[in-house]
CSV table of C-alpha atoms in Angstrom, one decimal:
chain,number,residue,atom,x,y,z
A,29,MET,CA,-5.0,-27.4,-10.6
A,30,ALA,CA,-1.4,-28.5,-11.5
A,31,ARG,CA,1.3,-26.8,-9.3
A,32,PRO,CA,4.5,-25.3,-11.3
A,33,TYR,CA,6.5,-26.8,-8.6
A,34,ASN,CA,6.8,-30.3,-7.1
A,35,ASN,CA,8.2,-29.9,-3.6
A,36,ASN,CA,9.1,-33.6,-3.3
A,37,ASN,CA,11.3,-33.4,-6.5
A,38,MET,CA,13.3,-30.1,-5.8
A,39,ASN,CA,16.4,-29.8,-4.1
A,40,PHE,CA,15.9,-26.8,-1.8
A,41,GLU,CA,19.2,-26.9,-0.4
A,42,GLN,CA,20.8,-26.5,-3.5
A,43,LEU,CA,18.1,-23.8,-4.7
A,44,ARG,CA,19.0,-21.7,-1.5
A,45,GLN,CA,22.7,-22.0,-2.5
A,46,ASP,CA,22.1,-21.0,-5.9
A,47,ALA,CA,20.2,-18.1,-4.5
A,48,ASP,CA,22.9,-17.1,-2.4
A,49,ASP,CA,25.5,-17.4,-5.1
A,50,CYS,CA,23.2,-15.5,-7.9
A,51,LEU,CA,20.9,-13.2,-6.5
A,52,LEU,CA,21.8,-9.7,-5.8
A,53,THR,CA,20.3,-8.3,-2.7
A,54,TYR,CA,18.1,-5.2,-2.7
A,55,GLY,CA,17.1,-4.0,0.7
A,56,THR,CA,15.6,-6.7,2.9
A,57,ALA,CA,16.6,-10.0,3.9
A,58,PHE,CA,14.9,-13.1,2.0
A,59,HIS,CA,12.2,-14.9,3.8
A,60,PRO,CA,13.9,-18.2,5.5
A,61,GLU,CA,11.6,-20.6,3.3
A,62,ILE,CA,11.2,-20.6,-0.5
A,63,ILE,CA,7.5,-20.0,-1.7
A,64,THR,CA,6.5,-22.6,-3.9
A,65,SER,CA,2.8,-22.1,-4.2
A,66,THR,CA,0.1,-19.6,-3.8
A,67,GLU,CA,-3.6,-19.6,-4.2
A,68,GLY,CA,-6.4,-17.4,-3.0
A,69,ILE,CA,-5.4,-15.9,0.3
A,70,TYR,CA,-2.6,-18.8,1.0
A,71,MET,CA,0.9,-19.0,0.5
A,72,GLU,CA,2.9,-22.6,0.5
A,73,THR,CA,6.6,-23.0,1.3
A,74,GLN,CA,9.1,-25.5,0.5
A,75,SER,CA,8.4,-27.6,3.5
A,76,GLY,CA,4.8,-27.6,2.9
A,77,HIS,CA,4.1,-24.9,5.5
A,78,ARG,CA,0.9,-22.9,4.3
A,79,MET,CA,0.1,-19.4,5.5
A,80,MET,CA,-2.7,-16.8,5.0
A,81,ASP,CA,-1.1,-14.1,3.0
A,82,PHE,CA,-1.9,-10.9,5.1
A,83,THR,CA,0.0,-8.4,3.3
A,84,SER,CA,-1.5,-9.6,-0.3
A,85,GLY,CA,2.1,-10.3,-1.6
A,86,GLN,CA,3.6,-6.8,-1.8
A,87,MET,CA,0.1,-5.1,-0.8
A,88,SER,CA,-0.9,-6.1,-4.3
A,89,THR,CA,-3.1,-9.2,-4.8
A,90,LEU,CA,-6.3,-7.3,-4.0
A,91,ILE,CA,-8.6,-10.4,-5.1
A,92,GLY,CA,-6.4,-12.9,-4.2
A,93,HIS,CA,-3.6,-15.1,-5.9
A,94,GLY,CA,-4.6,-17.1,-8.8
A,95,HIS,CA,-8.1,-15.5,-9.3
A,96,PRO,CA,-9.8,-17.9,-11.9
A,97,GLU,CA,-11.0,-14.9,-14.0
A,98,VAL,CA,-7.6,-13.1,-14.1
A,99,VAL,CA,-5.9,-16.5,-14.6
A,100,LYS,CA,-8.2,-16.8,-17.8
A,101,VAL,CA,-7.3,-13.3,-18.8
A,102,ILE,CA,-3.8,-13.6,-18.7
A,103,ASN,CA,-3.8,-17.0,-20.8
A,104,ASP,CA,-6.0,-15.5,-23.5
A,105,HIS,CA,-3.6,-12.3,-23.8
A,106,ALA,CA,-0.4,-14.0,-23.5
A,107,THR,CA,-1.8,-16.2,-26.5
A,108,HIS,CA,-3.3,-13.5,-28.8
A,109,LEU,CA,-2.6,-9.9,-27.7
A,110,ASP,CA,0.3,-9.5,-25.3
A,111,HIS,CA,2.6,-6.6,-26.3
A,112,LEU,CA,2.7,-4.1,-28.9
A,113,PHE,CA,4.8,-1.4,-30.3
A,114,SER,CA,4.3,1.7,-27.7
A,115,GLY,CA,2.5,4.0,-30.4
A,116,MET,CA,-0.3,1.4,-30.8
A,117,ILE,CA,-3.4,1.1,-28.9
A,118,SER,CA,-5.6,-1.9,-28.3
A,119,PRO,CA,-9.3,-2.8,-27.1
A,120,PRO,CA,-8.0,-3.8,-23.2
A,121,VAL,CA,-6.3,-0.6,-23.0
A,122,ILE,CA,-9.3,1.5,-24.2
A,123,SER,CA,-11.5,-0.5,-22.2
A,124,LEU,CA,-9.5,0.0,-18.9
A,125,ALA,CA,-9.1,3.7,-19.5
A,126,LYS,CA,-12.9,4.0,-20.1
A,127,ARG,CA,-13.8,2.1,-16.8
A,128,LEU,CA,-11.2,3.6,-14.7
A,129,THR,CA,-12.2,7.1,-15.5
A,130,GLY,CA,-15.8,6.1,-15.3
A,131,ALA,CA,-15.0,5.1,-11.7
A,132,ALA,CA,-13.2,8.2,-10.9
A,133,PRO,CA,-14.5,11.5,-9.6
A,134,ALA,CA,-15.1,13.9,-12.4
A,135,GLY,CA,-11.9,15.9,-13.0
A,136,LEU,CA,-9.9,12.8,-13.5
A,137,ASP,CA,-10.6,12.4,-17.1
A,138,LYS,CA,-7.5,10.9,-18.8
A,139,ALA,CA,-5.1,8.0,-18.2
A,140,PHE,CA,-2.3,6.0,-19.3
A,141,PHE,CA,-0.6,2.7,-18.2
A,142,LEU,CA,2.9,1.9,-17.2
A,143,SER,CA,4.5,-1.3,-15.1
A,144,THR,CA,5.3,-0.1,-11.4
A,145,GLY,CA,4.2,2.9,-8.9
A,146,GLY,CA,7.7,4.3,-8.9
A,147,GLU,CA,7.3,4.5,-12.7
A,148,SER,CA,3.6,6.1,-12.5
A,149,ASN,CA,4.9,8.7,-9.7
A,150,GLU,CA,8.0,9.6,-12.2
A,151,ALA,CA,5.4,10.1,-14.9
A,152,ALA,CA,3.2,12.2,-12.6
A,153,ILE,CA,5.8,14.4,-11.2
A,154,ARG,CA,7.3,15.0,-14.6
A,155,LEU,CA,3.7,15.8,-15.9
A,156,ALA,CA,3.3,18.4,-13.1
A,157,LYS,CA,6.5,19.9,-13.7
A,158,PHE,CA,5.6,20.2,-17.5
A,159,TYR,CA,2.4,21.7,-16.8
A,160,THR,CA,3.4,24.1,-14.2
A,161,GLY,CA,6.8,25.1,-15.9
A,162,ARG,CA,8.5,24.6,-12.2
A,163,PHE,CA,10.5,22.0,-10.5
A,164,GLU,CA,10.1,21.8,-6.6
A,165,ILE,CA,8.3,19.1,-5.6
A,166,VAL,CA,6.9,18.5,-2.0
A,167,GLY,CA,6.5,15.2,-0.3
A,168,LEU,CA,5.6,14.0,3.4
A,169,ALA,CA,8.3,13.2,5.6
A,170,ALA,CA,7.1,9.3,5.9
A,171,SER,CA,6.4,9.1,2.6
A,172,TRP,CA,7.2,6.0,0.1
A,173,HIS,CA,6.8,6.9,-3.7
A,174,GLY,CA,9.6,4.7,-5.6
A,175,MET,CA,12.8,3.8,-6.4
A,176,THR,CA,13.4,5.9,-9.6
A,177,GLY,CA,14.9,9.6,-9.7
A,178,ALA,CA,12.1,12.0,-9.3
A,179,SER,CA,9.7,9.5,-7.4
A,180,LEU,CA,12.9,8.7,-4.6
A,181,GLY,CA,13.3,12.6,-4.9
A,182,ALA,CA,10.0,13.0,-3.2
A,183,GLN,CA,10.5,10.1,-0.9
A,184,TYR,CA,11.6,10.6,2.6
A,185,HIS,CA,11.0,7.4,4.6
A,186,ALA,CA,13.9,5.7,3.3
A,187,GLY,CA,16.5,5.6,0.6
A,188,ARG,CA,18.1,8.9,0.5
A,189,SER,CA,21.4,8.6,1.8
A,190,GLY,CA,24.7,6.7,0.4
A,191,TYR,CA,23.8,7.1,-3.3
A,192,GLY,CA,24.9,10.8,-4.1
A,193,PRO,CA,22.7,14.0,-4.7
A,194,ASN,CA,19.0,13.3,-5.1
A,195,MET,CA,16.8,15.2,-7.6
A,196,ILE,CA,17.2,19.0,-7.1
A,197,GLY,CA,14.0,20.6,-5.6
A,198,ASN,CA,12.7,18.5,-3.3
A,199,LEU,CA,11.3,20.0,0.1
A,200,ALA,CA,9.3,17.9,2.8
A,201,LEU,CA,6.3,18.6,5.0
A,202,PRO,CA,5.9,17.0,8.3
A,203,THR,CA,3.9,13.9,8.5
A,204,PRO,CA,0.5,14.1,10.4
A,205,ASN,CA,1.1,11.3,12.6
A,206,SER,CA,-1.6,11.6,15.1
A,207,TYR,CA,0.2,9.1,17.5
A,208,ARG,CA,3.5,10.6,17.5
A,209,SER,CA,3.0,14.5,16.6
A,210,ILE,CA,4.3,17.2,18.7
A,211,PHE,CA,1.6,19.4,17.4
A,212,ARG,CA,-1.2,19.4,20.2
A,213,LYS,CA,-4.4,21.2,21.0
A,214,ALA,CA,-5.0,22.1,24.8
A,215,ASP,CA,-7.0,19.2,25.2
A,216,GLY,CA,-4.0,16.8,23.8
A,217,SER,CA,-5.5,15.9,20.4
A,218,HIS,CA,-3.6,16.1,17.3
A,219,ASP,CA,-3.5,19.8,16.0
A,220,TRP,CA,-2.8,18.7,12.2
A,221,LYS,CA,-3.8,22.3,11.3
A,222,THR,CA,-1.3,24.0,12.9
A,223,GLU,CA,1.2,21.5,11.9
A,224,LEU,CA,0.3,21.8,7.9
A,225,ASP,CA,0.2,25.5,8.1
A,226,TYR,CA,3.7,25.6,10.0
A,227,GLY,CA,5.0,23.2,7.3
A,228,PHE,CA,3.9,25.4,4.2
A,229,ASP,CA,5.4,28.3,6.2
A,230,LEU,CA,8.8,26.4,6.1
A,231,LEU,CA,8.4,25.5,2.6
A,232,ASP,CA,7.8,29.3,1.6
A,233,LYS,CA,10.9,30.2,3.0
A,234,GLN,CA,12.9,27.6,1.6
A,235,SER,CA,11.3,27.6,-1.9
A,236,CYS,CA,13.4,29.4,-4.7
A,237,GLY,CA,9.8,30.4,-6.1
A,238,SER,CA,9.3,27.2,-8.2
A,239,LEU,CA,6.9,25.2,-6.3
A,240,ALA,CA,5.5,22.8,-8.9
A,241,ALA,CA,3.7,20.1,-6.7
A,242,VAL,CA,2.9,18.2,-3.5
A,243,ILE,CA,2.7,14.4,-3.6
A,244,VAL,CA,0.8,12.3,-0.7
A,245,GLU,CA,-0.3,9.2,0.2
A,246,PRO,CA,-3.8,8.9,1.5
A,247,ILE,CA,-2.9,6.4,4.0
A,248,LEU,CA,1.1,6.3,4.4
A,249,SER,CA,1.7,2.5,4.3
A,250,SER,CA,5.2,2.2,4.5
A,251,GLY,CA,5.6,5.2,6.8
A,252,GLY,CA,3.5,3.1,9.4
A,253,MET,CA,0.1,2.9,8.2
A,254,LEU,CA,-0.8,6.6,8.9
A,255,GLU,CA,-4.1,7.9,7.6
A,256,LEU,CA,-4.4,11.5,6.7
A,257,PRO,CA,-6.9,13.3,9.0
A,258,PRO,CA,-10.2,14.4,8.1
A,259,GLY,CA,-10.2,17.7,6.5
A,260,TYR,CA,-6.4,17.4,5.6
A,261,MET,CA,-6.8,17.0,2.0
A,262,LYS,CA,-9.0,20.0,1.5
A,263,ALA,CA,-6.6,22.1,3.5
A,264,LEU,CA,-3.8,20.7,1.3
A,265,LYS,CA,-5.4,21.4,-1.8
A,266,GLU,CA,-6.2,25.1,-0.6
A,267,HIS,CA,-2.7,25.5,0.1
A,268,CYS,CA,-1.5,24.1,-3.1
A,269,GLU,CA,-4.3,26.4,-4.9
A,270,ALA,CA,-2.6,29.5,-3.3
A,271,ARG,CA,0.5,29.0,-4.7
A,272,GLY,CA,-0.2,27.7,-8.1
A,273,MET,CA,0.9,24.1,-7.3
A,274,LEU,CA,-0.9,20.7,-8.5
A,275,LEU,CA,-1.9,18.2,-5.8
A,276,ILE,CA,-0.7,14.6,-6.9
A,277,VAL,CA,-2.3,11.5,-4.8
A,278,ASP,CA,-0.3,8.3,-4.9
A,279,GLU,CA,-3.2,5.6,-4.6
A,280,ALA,CA,-0.6,2.7,-4.9
A,281,GLN,CA,-1.9,0.6,-1.9
A,282,THR,CA,-5.3,2.5,-1.2
A,283,ALA,CA,-7.3,2.6,-4.2
A,284,LEU,CA,-10.1,0.1,-5.4
A,285,GLY,CA,-11.5,-0.7,-2.2
A,286,ARG,CA,-8.4,-1.5,-0.3
A,287,ALA,CA,-9.4,1.2,2.1
A,288,GLY,CA,-13.1,0.9,1.8
A,289,ASP,CA,-13.6,3.3,-0.8
A,290,MET,CA,-13.0,3.0,-4.8
A,291,PHE,CA,-10.5,5.9,-4.2
A,292,ALA,CA,-9.3,6.5,-0.6
A,293,PHE,CA,-8.9,10.2,-1.0
A,294,THR,CA,-12.9,10.8,-1.1
A,295,HIS,CA,-13.5,8.8,2.2
A,296,HIS,CA,-13.6,11.9,4.9
A,297,PRO,CA,-16.8,14.2,4.3
A,298,GLU,CA,-14.6,17.1,5.6
A,299,ASP,CA,-12.8,16.8,2.3
A,300,GLU,CA,-15.8,16.5,0.2
A,301,GLY,CA,-15.4,18.2,-3.4
A,302,VAL,CA,-11.6,17.8,-3.4
A,303,VAL,CA,-10.4,16.3,-6.6
A,304,PRO,CA,-6.5,15.7,-7.1
A,305,ASP,CA,-4.8,17.2,-10.3
A,306,ILE,CA,-3.2,13.9,-10.8
A,307,VAL,CA,-3.8,10.5,-9.3
A,308,THR,CA,-1.4,7.5,-9.6
A,309,LEU,CA,-2.6,3.9,-9.1
A,310,SER,CA,-0.5,0.5,-9.0
A,311,LYS,CA,-0.3,-2.7,-7.0
A,312,THR,CA,-4.0,-3.2,-6.6
A,313,LEU,CA,-4.8,-2.3,-10.0
A,314,GLY,CA,-3.0,-5.5,-11.5
A,315,ASN,CA,-3.5,-8.0,-8.7
A,316,GLY,CA,0.3,-8.7,-8.7
A,317,ILE,CA,0.7,-8.1,-12.4
A,318,PRO,CA,3.2,-5.3,-13.2
A,319,LEU,CA,0.9,-2.5,-13.9
A,320,SER,CA,0.3,1.4,-12.9
A,321,ALA,CA,-1.6,4.2,-14.1
A,322,VAL,CA,-1.7,8.0,-14.1
A,323,LEU,CA,-5.0,9.9,-14.1
A,324,THR,CA,-5.6,13.5,-14.8
A,325,SER,CA,-7.7,16.2,-15.9
A,326,ASN,CA,-8.8,17.2,-19.5
A,327,THR,CA,-7.2,20.6,-18.8
A,328,ILE,CA,-3.9,18.9,-18.0
A,329,ALA,CA,-4.0,16.3,-20.6
A,330,ASN,CA,-4.8,18.7,-23.5
A,331,TYR,CA,-2.1,20.9,-22.3
A,332,ALA,CA,0.4,17.8,-22.4
A,333,LYS,CA,-1.0,16.9,-26.0
A,334,ASN,CA,-0.9,20.2,-27.5
A,335,ASN,CA,2.7,20.6,-25.9
A,336,ASN,CA,4.2,17.4,-26.8
A,337,PHE,CA,4.7,15.9,-23.4
A,338,LEU,CA,7.1,12.8,-23.7
A,339,PHE,CA,7.0,9.9,-21.1
A,340,TYR,CA,7.4,7.2,-23.7
A,341,THR,CA,8.3,3.6,-22.3
A,342,THR,CA,8.7,0.1,-23.9
A,343,HIS,CA,5.7,-1.2,-21.8
A,344,ILE,CA,3.5,1.8,-21.8
A,345,ASN,CA,-0.4,0.9,-22.8
A,346,ASP,CA,0.9,-2.8,-23.2
A,347,PRO,CA,-2.2,-5.0,-23.8
A,348,LEU,CA,-1.9,-7.9,-21.4
A,349,PRO,CA,-1.5,-6.0,-18.0
A,350,ALA,CA,-4.1,-3.5,-19.1
A,351,ALA,CA,-6.8,-6.7,-19.7
A,352,VAL,CA,-5.8,-7.7,-16.3
A,353,GLY,CA,-6.4,-4.2,-14.5
A,354,ASP,CA,-9.6,-4.1,-16.8
A,355,LYS,CA,-10.9,-7.4,-15.3
A,356,VAL,CA,-9.7,-6.6,-11.5
A,357,LEU,CA,-11.9,-3.3,-11.7
A,358,GLU,CA,-14.5,-5.2,-13.3
A,359,ILE,CA,-15.0,-7.8,-10.4
A,360,VAL,CA,-14.4,-4.8,-7.7
A,361,ILE,CA,-17.3,-3.1,-9.3
A,362,ARG,CA,-19.3,-6.2,-10.1
A,363,ASP,CA,-19.1,-7.8,-6.5
A,364,ASP,CA,-19.3,-4.4,-4.7
A,365,LEU,CA,-16.1,-5.2,-2.8
A,366,CYS,CA,-15.7,-1.8,-1.7
A,367,ALA,CA,-18.5,-2.0,0.6
A,368,ARG,CA,-17.2,-5.6,1.6
A,369,SER,CA,-13.9,-4.2,2.3
A,370,LYS,CA,-15.4,-1.2,4.5
A,371,ARG,CA,-17.6,-3.8,6.5
A,372,LEU,CA,-14.7,-6.3,7.1
A,373,GLY,CA,-12.3,-3.4,8.1
A,374,ILE,CA,-14.7,-2.2,10.9
A,375,LYS,CA,-14.3,-6.1,12.0
A,376,LEU,CA,-10.7,-5.9,11.5
A,377,GLN,CA,-10.2,-2.6,13.4
A,378,ALA,CA,-12.6,-4.0,16.3
A,379,GLY,CA,-10.6,-7.1,16.4
A,380,LEU,CA,-7.3,-5.1,16.8
A,381,ARG,CA,-8.6,-2.9,19.2
A,382,HIS,CA,-9.7,-5.5,21.2
A,383,LEU,CA,-6.3,-6.8,21.4
A,384,GLN,CA,-4.9,-3.3,22.3
A,385,SER,CA,-7.3,-3.7,25.4
A,386,ARG,CA,-5.4,-6.8,26.2
A,387,TYR,CA,-1.8,-6.5,25.7
A,388,GLY,CA,0.3,-3.3,26.6
A,389,CYS,CA,3.0,-3.6,23.9
A,390,ILE,CA,0.3,-2.4,21.2
A,391,GLY,CA,0.8,1.4,21.3
A,392,ASP,CA,-1.6,2.3,18.7
A,393,VAL,CA,-4.2,0.6,16.2
A,394,ARG,CA,-5.1,2.3,12.9
A,395,GLY,CA,-5.8,2.3,9.4
A,396,ARG,CA,-9.2,1.8,7.1
A,397,GLY,CA,-10.8,-0.7,5.5
A,398,LEU,CA,-8.9,-4.0,5.0
A,399,MET,CA,-5.7,-2.0,5.5
A,400,GLY,CA,-4.8,-2.1,9.2
A,401,GLY,CA,-1.5,-1.0,11.2
A,402,MET,CA,-0.7,-2.2,15.0
A,403,GLU,CA,2.2,-0.4,16.2
A,404,ILE,CA,4.3,-2.3,18.9
A,405,VAL,CA,6.1,-0.3,21.6
A,406,GLY,CA,7.9,-1.0,24.8
A,407,ASP,CA,6.1,1.7,27.1
A,408,ARG,CA,2.9,3.2,26.2
A,409,LYS,CA,3.8,6.3,28.0
A,410,THR,CA,7.1,7.0,26.4
A,411,LYS,CA,6.0,5.5,23.2
A,412,VAL,CA,9.5,3.9,22.7
A,413,GLY,CA,9.7,1.3,20.2
A,414,ALA,CA,10.1,-2.3,20.9
A,415,PRO,CA,11.2,-4.0,17.4
A,416,GLU,CA,12.6,-7.3,19.1
A,417,VAL,CA,9.2,-7.7,20.7
A,418,GLY,CA,7.4,-7.1,17.4
A,419,ALA,CA,9.9,-9.5,15.6
A,420,ALA,CA,9.2,-12.5,18.2
A,421,VAL,CA,5.2,-11.9,17.7
A,422,SER,CA,5.9,-12.0,14.3
A,423,ASN,CA,7.7,-15.4,14.1
A,424,LYS,CA,5.2,-17.0,16.0
A,425,MET,CA,2.5,-15.8,13.9
A,426,VAL,CA,4.3,-17.6,11.1
A,427,GLU,CA,4.8,-20.6,12.7
A,428,MET,CA,0.8,-20.8,13.1
A,429,GLY,CA,0.2,-20.0,9.5
A,430,LEU,CA,-0.2,-16.0,9.3
A,431,TRP,CA,1.8,-14.0,7.2
A,432,ALA,CA,1.1,-10.0,8.5
A,433,GLN,CA,4.5,-8.1,7.5
A,434,LEU,CA,6.3,-6.4,10.5
A,435,ALA,CA,8.3,-4.0,8.1
A,436,THR,CA,11.9,-5.3,7.7
A,437,MET,CA,13.5,-2.0,7.2
A,438,SER,CA,14.5,-0.3,10.2
A,439,SER,CA,13.2,2.9,9.3
A,440,PHE,CA,9.6,1.5,9.1
A,441,GLY,CA,9.5,1.1,12.9
A,442,GLY,CA,7.7,-1.7,14.7
A,443,VAL,CA,4.5,-1.5,12.9
A,444,PHE,CA,2.6,-4.6,11.4
A,445,ARG,CA,0.8,-3.8,8.2
A,446,ILE,CA,-2.2,-6.2,7.9
A,447,ALA,CA,-3.6,-6.1,4.5
A,448,PRO,CA,-5.3,-9.4,3.4
A,449,PRO,CA,-7.2,-9.6,-0.3
A,450,ILE,CA,-10.3,-7.8,0.0
A,451,THR,CA,-12.0,-11.4,-0.9
A,452,VAL,CA,-10.9,-12.7,2.6
A,453,THR,CA,-13.7,-14.5,4.6
A,454,GLU,CA,-14.9,-13.3,7.9
A,455,GLU,CA,-14.0,-17.1,9.0
A,456,GLN,CA,-10.3,-16.2,7.8
A,457,LEU,CA,-10.5,-12.9,9.2
A,458,ASP,CA,-11.6,-14.4,12.7
A,459,LEU,CA,-8.9,-17.0,12.4
A,460,ALA,CA,-6.1,-14.2,11.7
A,461,LEU,CA,-7.1,-12.5,14.8
A,462,ALA,CA,-7.2,-15.7,16.7
A,463,ILE,CA,-3.5,-16.4,15.6
A,464,ILE,CA,-2.4,-12.7,16.4
A,465,GLU,CA,-3.8,-13.2,19.7
A,466,GLU,CA,-2.1,-16.4,20.6
A,467,ALA,CA,1.2,-15.0,19.3
A,468,LEU,CA,0.8,-12.0,21.6
A,469,ARG,CA,-0.3,-14.5,24.4
A,470,THR,CA,2.7,-16.8,24.1
A,471,THR,CA,5.6,-14.1,23.6
A,472,PRO,CA,7.5,-12.5,26.3
A,473,GLY,CA,7.4,-8.8,26.7
A,474,THR,CA,3.8,-8.4,25.1
A,475,MET,CA,2.8,-7.1,28.6
A,476,PRO,CA,-0.8,-8.8,29.2
A,477,LEU,CA,-3.1,-6.4,30.7
A,478,TYR,CA,-5.6,-9.5,31.9
A,479,ALA,CA,-5.6,-12.2,33.9
A,480,GLN,CA,-4.6,-15.1,31.7
A,481,GLU,CA,-7.5,-17.2,32.1
A,482,LYS,CA,-7.2,-19.7,29.0
A,483,THR,CA,-4.6,-22.3,28.9
A,484,GLN,CA,-2.3,-22.6,25.7
A,485,ALA,CA,-3.9,-25.6,25.1
A,486,GLU,CA,-7.2,-24.2,25.0
A,487,ASN,CA,-6.2,-21.5,22.5
A,488,THR,CA,-4.3,-23.8,20.3
A,489,ALA,CA,-7.3,-26.0,20.0
A,490,GLN,CA,-9.3,-23.1,19.1
A,491,ILE,CA,-6.9,-22.2,16.3
A,492,GLU,CA,-6.7,-25.8,15.1
A,493,SER,CA,-10.3,-26.2,14.8
A,494,ARG,CA,-10.6,-23.4,12.5
A,495,LEU,CA,-7.6,-24.3,10.4
């Protein structure tokens, strides 16, 4: 396959200068090399350096870069059915709506399609306010929901200070972080139920009587790969129902098999039967193409229709991205990729926990499916962060051909987010784990807990044999 950019014919020094001259920064330093090619699970830089992409782009390329079936869909629809007036519908939009609501639990009956996760959360919050006639929105204290008005207002992880007033009526619940929470039972385990009840008691005291909805992620990826505990979703739903609130679940990063289930909120038996009032999807649905979705019940959808709910955008229900989402979902179901992600996720977690047993700098391992988190600390007892160690390990991994993001914003903490395409092979997963170990072994400050029996040459030879 011909590549769009020929590294030999490009002046990358000039390109970097042009980037400095022309590109507005937006919250993170740019990667030092320009990326010129992607394919499958790989990215290639201007210098020809090849890396396994273990963050799936921006946690989005669920079935890999340049999947041939997705490429064909894009080509066909770019040629014959790309964009329409927003009041028109097309076969791929109808097909995706039918396939997506068919894959969702009963009670998520209607859908429409937008461009980004922030936009879908904006629509979900607007819909919740419209349906309830209230305006107060509750988010978790480590949440990330987007950069637009209402979605940013419900986001507490980053982005709130320095820009003037946020949306009024936003309140926060404590994040159930089992590794760091101060809420503990007598045996030292995380007492998330008391933590949640305490949070709602504070909400009741702060609310002006207009609680509309809670919005949560099943796994708070940007917050450090923090999984909601078993039973949390059920208890949260009960709190919402007691106050006449809606429950919105943001599945931007977790849906369609990424966390091992079609929808991550369905995973725990303790939460069986819990169906959110509204669910949002993005990232994984478009496999890197801008596409998001809002799903809700017939009851809410009928109210919205009968009372003229308005969320009208230029690219709502566009056919080309909808066709991509329909193909992605078809492949996930057809190839049983949820089960595959669950199986390989067990292998990933076992590999990360093995590394935790060997290196004292790994304070905690968490996540589910092919969505892993590894928190780097300077001391396991105090849990003090060690960002400089994490950065050094990350740089070493990049050198050896593995991109697994150590969050670049200081508010993210020293947590590696590991999320390869769910089409990754066992051999590629083994190689990634070997690279992580070699990076840990050769980086000062990682605090090995074992006698370093292998020489660097032996480890390097093992990795090179798998490349």
